[in-house]
Amino acid sequence: MRLYFVQHGVAVDKDVNAERPLSKVGHNESTKVAVYLKQHNVNIKKICHSEKLRAKQTAAVFAENLNVNSLVEVTGMSPNDDPNILVDNLLEDGAMYVGHLPNLEKVVSQLVADNKASDVIQFQNSAVACVEVEAGQGSILWFIPPMLA
């Protein structure tokens, strides 16, 4: 099973807007990475995101550029949620999960090292990590930050 994890794009500061929507930079970087994935025939079947506006907007950018019609808000993806909430519900091959730090790093660390505190990856805004999970064990196949897209 291949899963894709994305840290939301750069958001505006909470002093500018308490809901923290994507900034122009965040939108542009998310678009750049999504277009790169499309050019490299990455097949995303479903995009799941947290309830926060910046994650919803990032998910929408990826969905638009990758022609994904299935966008779903899921629990367990807020910044400080227990990573096992999401890990225990990762069932669909080809799903992309758009969320926040530190949750995403802990989820990927749990999948790869069976230890949410192991720091196996350092996400960046709009970056995508592809993790292959077989028999409950994950491996990071690749990581694409905006500067490489």
Coordinates of N, CA and C in Angstrom, one line a residue:
M1 N 0.9 -1.2 0.0 CA 0.0 0.0 0.0 C 0.9 1.2 0.0
R2 N 0.6 2.1 -0.9 CA 1.4 3.4 -1.0 C 0.5 4.5 -0.5
L3 N 1.1 5.3 0.5 CA 0.4 6.4 1.1 C 1.2 7.7 0.9
Y4 N 0.6 8.8 0.8 CA 1.2 10.0 0.6 C 0.9 11.0 1.7
F5 N 1.9 11.6 2.3 CA 1.7 12.6 3.4 C 2.2 13.9 3.0
V6 N 1.4 15.0 3.3 CA 1.7 16.3 2.9 C 1.5 17.3 4.1
Q7 N 2.5 18.1 4.4 CA 2.3 19.1 5.3 C 1.6 20.3 4.6
H8 N 0.6 20.9 5.1 CA -0.1 22.0 4.5 C 0.9 23.0 4.0
G9 N 0.4 23.8 3.0 CA 1.2 24.9 2.5 C 1.4 26.0 3.5
V10 N 2.3 26.9 3.2 CA 2.6 28.1 4.1 C 1.3 28.9 4.3
A11 N 0.9 29.1 5.5 CA -0.3 29.9 5.8 C 0.0 31.3 6.3
V12 N -1.0 32.2 6.2 CA -0.8 33.5 6.7 C -0.7 33.4 8.2
D13 N 0.0 34.4 8.8 CA 0.1 34.5 10.3 C -1.2 34.6 11.0
K14 N -1.3 34.1 12.2 CA -2.6 34.1 12.9 C -2.9 35.6 13.3
D15 N -2.0 36.5 13.3 CA -2.2 37.9 13.6 C -2.9 38.6 12.4
V16 N -2.7 38.0 11.2 CA -3.3 38.6 10.0 C -4.7 38.0 9.8
N17 N -4.9 36.7 10.1 CA -6.2 36.0 10.0 C -6.1 34.8 10.9
A18 N -7.0 34.8 11.9 CA -7.0 33.8 12.9 C -7.3 32.4 12.3
E19 N -8.0 32.3 11.2 CA -8.2 31.0 10.5 C -7.0 30.5 9.8
R20 N -6.0 31.3 9.6 CA -4.8 30.9 8.9 C -4.9 30.2 7.5
P21 N -5.6 30.9 6.6 CA -5.7 30.4 5.2 C -4.3 30.3 4.6
L22 N -4.2 29.6 3.5 CA -2.9 29.6 2.7 C -2.5 31.0 2.3
S23 N -1.2 31.2 2.3 CA -0.7 32.4 1.8 C -0.5 32.2 0.3
K24 N -0.2 33.3 -0.4 CA 0.1 33.1 -1.9 C 1.3 32.2 -2.1
V25 N 2.3 32.3 -1.3 CA 3.5 31.4 -1.4 C 3.0 29.9 -1.1
G26 N 2.2 29.7 -0.1 CA 1.7 28.4 0.2 C 0.9 27.8 -1.0
H27 N 0.0 28.6 -1.6 CA -0.7 28.1 -2.8 C 0.2 27.8 -3.9
N28 N 1.1 28.7 -4.2 CA 2.0 28.5 -5.3 C 2.9 27.3 -5.1
E29 N 3.5 27.1 -3.9 CA 4.3 25.9 -3.7 C 3.5 24.6 -3.7
S30 N 2.3 24.6 -3.2 CA 1.5 23.4 -3.3 C 1.1 23.1 -4.7
T31 N 0.8 24.1 -5.5 CA 0.6 23.9 -6.9 C 1.8 23.3 -7.6
K32 N 3.0 23.9 -7.4 CA 4.2 23.4 -8.0 C 4.4 21.9 -7.7
V33 N 4.3 21.5 -6.5 CA 4.5 20.1 -6.1 C 3.4 19.2 -6.7
A34 N 2.2 19.7 -6.7 CA 1.1 18.9 -7.3 C 1.3 18.7 -8.8
V35 N 1.7 19.7 -9.5 CA 2.0 19.6 -10.9 C 3.1 18.6 -11.2
Y36 N 4.2 18.7 -10.3 CA 5.3 17.8 -10.4 C 4.8 16.3 -10.3
L37 N 3.9 16.1 -9.3 CA 3.4 14.7 -9.1 C 2.6 14.3 -10.4
K38 N 1.8 15.2 -10.9 CA 1.1 14.8 -12.1 C 2.0 14.5 -13.3
Q39 N 3.0 15.3 -13.5 CA 4.0 15.1 -14.5 C 4.7 13.7 -14.4
H40 N 4.8 13.2 -13.2 CA 5.5 12.0 -12.9 C 4.5 10.8 -12.6
N41 N 3.2 11.0 -13.1 CA 2.2 10.0 -13.1 C 1.9 9.4 -11.7
V42 N 2.0 10.2 -10.7 CA 1.7 9.7 -9.3 C 0.1 9.7 -9.3
N43 N -0.4 8.5 -8.9 CA -1.8 8.3 -9.0 C -2.4 8.3 -7.6
I44 N -3.1 9.4 -7.3 CA -3.7 9.6 -6.0 C -5.2 9.3 -6.2
K45 N -5.8 8.5 -5.3 CA -7.2 8.1 -5.5 C -8.1 8.9 -4.6
K46 N -7.6 9.4 -3.5 CA -8.4 10.0 -2.5 C -7.5 11.0 -1.7
I47 N -8.0 12.1 -1.3 CA -7.2 13.1 -0.5 C -8.0 13.3 0.8
C48 N -7.3 13.0 1.9 CA -7.9 13.2 3.3 C -7.2 14.4 3.9
H49 N -7.9 15.2 4.7 CA -7.3 16.4 5.3 C -7.9 16.7 6.7
S50 N -7.2 17.5 7.4 CA -7.7 17.9 8.8 C -8.8 18.9 8.6
E51 N -9.4 19.3 9.7 CA -10.5 20.3 9.7 C -10.0 21.7 9.6
K52 N -8.7 21.9 9.6 CA -8.1 23.3 9.6 C -8.1 23.8 8.2
L53 N -8.4 25.1 8.0 CA -8.6 25.7 6.7 C -7.3 25.6 5.8
R54 N -6.1 25.7 6.4 CA -4.9 25.7 5.6 C -4.7 24.2 5.0
A55 N -5.1 23.2 5.7 CA -5.0 21.8 5.2 C -6.1 21.6 4.2
K56 N -7.3 22.1 4.4 CA -8.4 22.0 3.4 C -8.0 22.6 2.1
Q57 N -7.4 23.8 2.2 CA -7.0 24.6 1.0 C -5.9 23.9 0.2
T58 N -4.9 23.4 1.0 CA -3.8 22.6 0.4 C -4.3 21.4 -0.3
A59 N -5.2 20.6 0.3 CA -5.8 19.4 -0.2 C -6.6 19.8 -1.5
A60 N -7.3 20.9 -1.5 CA -8.0 21.3 -2.7 C -7.1 21.6 -3.9
V61 N -5.9 22.3 -3.6 CA -4.9 22.5 -4.7 C -4.4 21.2 -5.3
F62 N -4.1 20.3 -4.4 CA -3.6 19.0 -4.9 C -4.7 18.3 -5.7
A63 N -5.9 18.3 -5.2 CA -7.1 17.6 -5.9 C -7.3 18.2 -7.2
E64 N -7.3 19.5 -7.3 CA -7.5 20.2 -8.6 C -6.4 19.8 -9.6
N65 N -5.2 19.8 -9.2 CA -4.1 19.6 -10.1 C -3.9 18.1 -10.5
L66 N -4.3 17.2 -9.6 CA -4.2 15.8 -9.8 C -5.5 15.1 -10.2
N67 N -6.5 15.9 -10.5 CA -7.8 15.4 -10.9 C -8.4 14.4 -9.9
V68 N -8.4 14.7 -8.7 CA -8.9 13.8 -7.6 C -10.2 14.4 -7.2
N69 N -11.3 13.6 -7.3 CA -12.6 14.0 -6.9 C -13.0 13.7 -5.5
S70 N -12.3 12.9 -4.8 CA -12.6 12.4 -3.5 C -11.8 13.2 -2.4
L71 N -12.4 14.2 -1.8 CA -11.8 14.9 -0.7 C -12.6 14.7 0.5
V72 N -11.9 14.2 1.6 CA -12.5 13.8 2.8 C -11.8 14.4 4.0
E73 N -12.6 15.1 4.9 CA -12.1 15.6 6.2 C -12.1 14.4 7.2
V74 N -10.9 14.2 7.8 CA -10.8 13.0 8.7 C -10.3 13.5 10.1
T75 N -10.6 12.8 11.1 CA -10.1 13.1 12.5 C -8.7 12.5 12.6
G76 N -8.1 12.9 13.7 CA -6.7 12.4 14.0 C -5.6 13.1 13.2
M77 N -5.9 14.2 12.6 CA -4.8 14.9 11.8 C -4.5 16.3 12.3
S78 N -5.1 16.7 13.4 CA -4.7 18.0 14.0 C -3.3 17.9 14.5
P79 N -2.7 19.1 14.7 CA -1.2 19.1 15.1 C -0.8 18.2 16.2
N80 N -1.6 18.2 17.3 CA -1.2 17.5 18.5 C -2.0 16.2 18.7
D81 N -2.7 15.7 17.7 CA -3.4 14.5 17.9 C -2.5 13.3 18.0
D82 N -3.0 12.3 18.7 CA -2.2 11.1 18.9 C -2.0 10.4 17.5
P83 N -0.8 10.2 17.0 CA -0.6 9.6 15.7 C -1.2 8.3 15.5
N84 N -1.5 7.5 16.5 CA -2.1 6.2 16.4 C -3.5 6.3 15.9
I85 N -4.2 7.4 16.1 CA -5.6 7.6 15.6 C -5.5 7.5 14.1
L86 N -4.6 8.2 13.4 CA -4.5 8.1 12.0 C -3.9 6.8 11.5
V87 N -2.8 6.3 12.2 CA -2.1 5.1 11.8 C -3.1 3.9 11.8
D88 N -4.0 3.9 12.8 CA -5.0 2.8 12.9 C -6.0 2.8 11.8
N89 N -6.1 3.9 11.1 CA -7.2 4.1 10.1 C -6.6 4.2 8.6
L90 N -5.4 3.9 8.4 CA -4.8 4.0 7.1 C -5.0 2.7 6.3
L91 N -6.1 2.7 5.6 CA -6.5 1.5 4.9 C -6.5 1.5 3.4
E92 N -6.4 2.7 2.8 CA -6.6 2.8 1.4 C -5.4 3.1 0.6
D93 N -5.0 2.2 -0.3 CA -3.8 2.4 -1.2 C -4.1 3.6 -2.0
G94 N -3.1 4.5 -2.2 CA -3.2 5.6 -3.1 C -3.8 6.8 -2.4
A95 N -4.0 6.8 -1.1 CA -4.6 7.9 -0.4 C -3.5 8.9 0.0
M96 N -3.9 10.2 -0.1 CA -3.0 11.3 0.4 C -3.6 11.9 1.6
Y97 N -2.7 12.2 2.6 CA -3.1 12.8 3.9 C -2.5 14.2 4.0
V98 N -3.3 15.2 4.1 CA -2.8 16.6 4.2 C -3.0 17.0 5.6
G99 N -1.9 17.3 6.4 CA -2.1 17.6 7.8 C -1.0 18.6 8.3
H100 N -0.6 18.4 9.5 CA 0.2 19.4 10.3 C 1.3 18.7 11.0
L101 N 2.2 19.6 11.4 CA 3.3 19.1 12.4 C 2.8 19.4 13.8
P102 N 3.2 18.7 14.7 CA 4.1 17.5 14.6 C 3.4 16.2 14.3
N103 N 2.1 16.2 14.1 CA 1.4 15.0 13.9 C 1.9 14.2 12.7
L104 N 2.1 14.8 11.5 CA 2.5 14.0 10.3 C 3.9 13.4 10.6
E105 N 4.8 14.1 11.2 CA 6.1 13.5 11.4 C 6.0 12.3 12.3
K106 N 5.2 12.4 13.3 CA 4.9 11.2 14.3 C 4.3 10.1 13.6
V107 N 3.3 10.3 12.7 CA 2.6 9.3 12.0 C 3.6 8.5 11.1
V108 N 4.4 9.2 10.3 CA 5.4 8.6 9.4 C 6.4 7.8 10.3
S109 N 6.9 8.4 11.4 CA 7.9 7.7 12.2 C 7.3 6.4 12.8
Q110 N 6.0 6.5 13.2 CA 5.3 5.3 13.7 C 5.3 4.2 12.6
L111 N 4.9 4.6 11.4 CA 4.8 3.6 10.3 C 6.2 3.0 10.0
V112 N 7.2 3.8 10.0 CA 8.6 3.4 9.5 C 9.4 2.8 10.6
A113 N 9.4 3.4 11.8 CA 10.3 2.9 12.9 C 9.5 2.3 14.0
D114 N 8.2 2.2 13.9 CA 7.3 1.8 15.0 C 7.6 2.5 16.3
N115 N 7.9 3.8 16.1 CA 8.2 4.7 17.2 C 7.9 6.1 16.8
K116 N 6.9 6.7 17.4 CA 6.4 8.0 17.0 C 7.5 9.1 17.3
A117 N 8.4 8.8 18.2 CA 9.4 9.8 18.6 C 10.7 9.7 17.8
S118 N 10.8 8.8 16.8 CA 12.1 8.5 16.2 C 12.6 9.5 15.2
D119 N 11.8 10.5 14.8 CA 12.2 11.6 13.9 C 12.9 11.0 12.6
V120 N 12.1 10.2 11.9 CA 12.7 9.6 10.6 C 12.6 10.6 9.4
I121 N 11.8 11.7 9.6 CA 11.6 12.6 8.5 C 11.3 14.0 9.1
Q122 N 11.8 15.0 8.3 CA 11.5 16.4 8.7 C 10.7 17.0 7.5
F123 N 9.4 17.2 7.7 CA 8.6 17.7 6.7 C 8.8 19.2 6.5
Q124 N 8.4 19.7 5.3 CA 8.4 21.1 4.9 C 7.0 21.4 4.4
N125 N 6.7 22.7 4.5 CA 5.4 23.1 3.9 C 5.3 22.7 2.5
S126 N 4.1 22.1 2.1 CA 3.8 21.6 0.7 C 4.6 20.4 0.3
A127 N 5.5 19.9 1.1 CA 6.3 18.7 0.7 C 5.4 17.4 0.8
V128 N 5.8 16.5 0.0 CA 5.1 15.2 -0.1 C 6.0 14.0 0.2
A129 N 5.7 13.2 1.1 CA 6.4 12.0 1.4 C 5.6 10.8 1.0
C130 N 6.2 9.9 0.2 CA 5.5 8.6 -0.2 C 6.1 7.5 0.7
V131 N 5.1 6.8 1.3 CA 5.5 5.8 2.2 C 4.8 4.5 1.8
E132 N 5.6 3.4 1.6 CA 5.0 2.1 1.2 C 4.9 1.3 2.5
V133 N 3.7 0.7 2.7 CA 3.4 -0.1 3.9 C 3.1 -1.5 3.5
E134 N 3.9 -2.4 3.9 CA 3.6 -3.9 3.7 C 3.7 -4.6 5.0
A135 N 2.7 -5.4 5.3 CA 2.7 -6.2 6.5 C 2.9 -5.3 7.8
G136 N 2.4 -4.1 7.7 CA 2.4 -3.3 8.9 C 3.7 -2.5 9.0
Q137 N 4.7 -2.7 8.1 CA 6.0 -2.0 8.2 C 6.1 -1.0 7.0
G138 N 6.4 0.2 7.3 CA 6.5 1.3 6.3 C 8.0 1.6 5.9
S139 N 8.1 2.0 4.7 CA 9.4 2.5 4.1 C 9.1 3.8 3.4
I140 N 10.0 4.8 3.6 CA 9.9 6.0 2.8 C 10.5 5.8 1.4
L141 N 9.6 5.9 0.4 CA 10.1 5.7 -1.0 C 10.7 6.9 -1.5
W142 N 10.1 8.1 -1.3 CA 10.6 9.4 -1.7 C 10.0 10.5 -1.0
F143 N 10.7 11.7 -1.1 CA 10.2 12.9 -0.4 C 10.5 14.1 -1.4
I144 N 9.4 14.8 -1.7 CA 9.6 15.9 -2.7 C 9.1 17.2 -2.0
P145 N 10.1 18.1 -1.7 CA 9.8 19.4 -1.2 C 9.6 20.4 -2.4
P146 N 9.0 21.5 -2.1 CA 8.8 22.5 -3.3 C 10.1 22.8 -4.0
M147 N 11.2 22.9 -3.3 CA 12.4 23.4 -4.0 C 12.9 22.3 -5.0
L148 N 12.5 21.0 -4.9 CA 12.9 20.0 -5.9 C 11.8 19.8 -7.0
A149 N 10.7 20.4 -6.8 CA 9.6 20.1 -7.8 C 9.7 21.0 -9.0

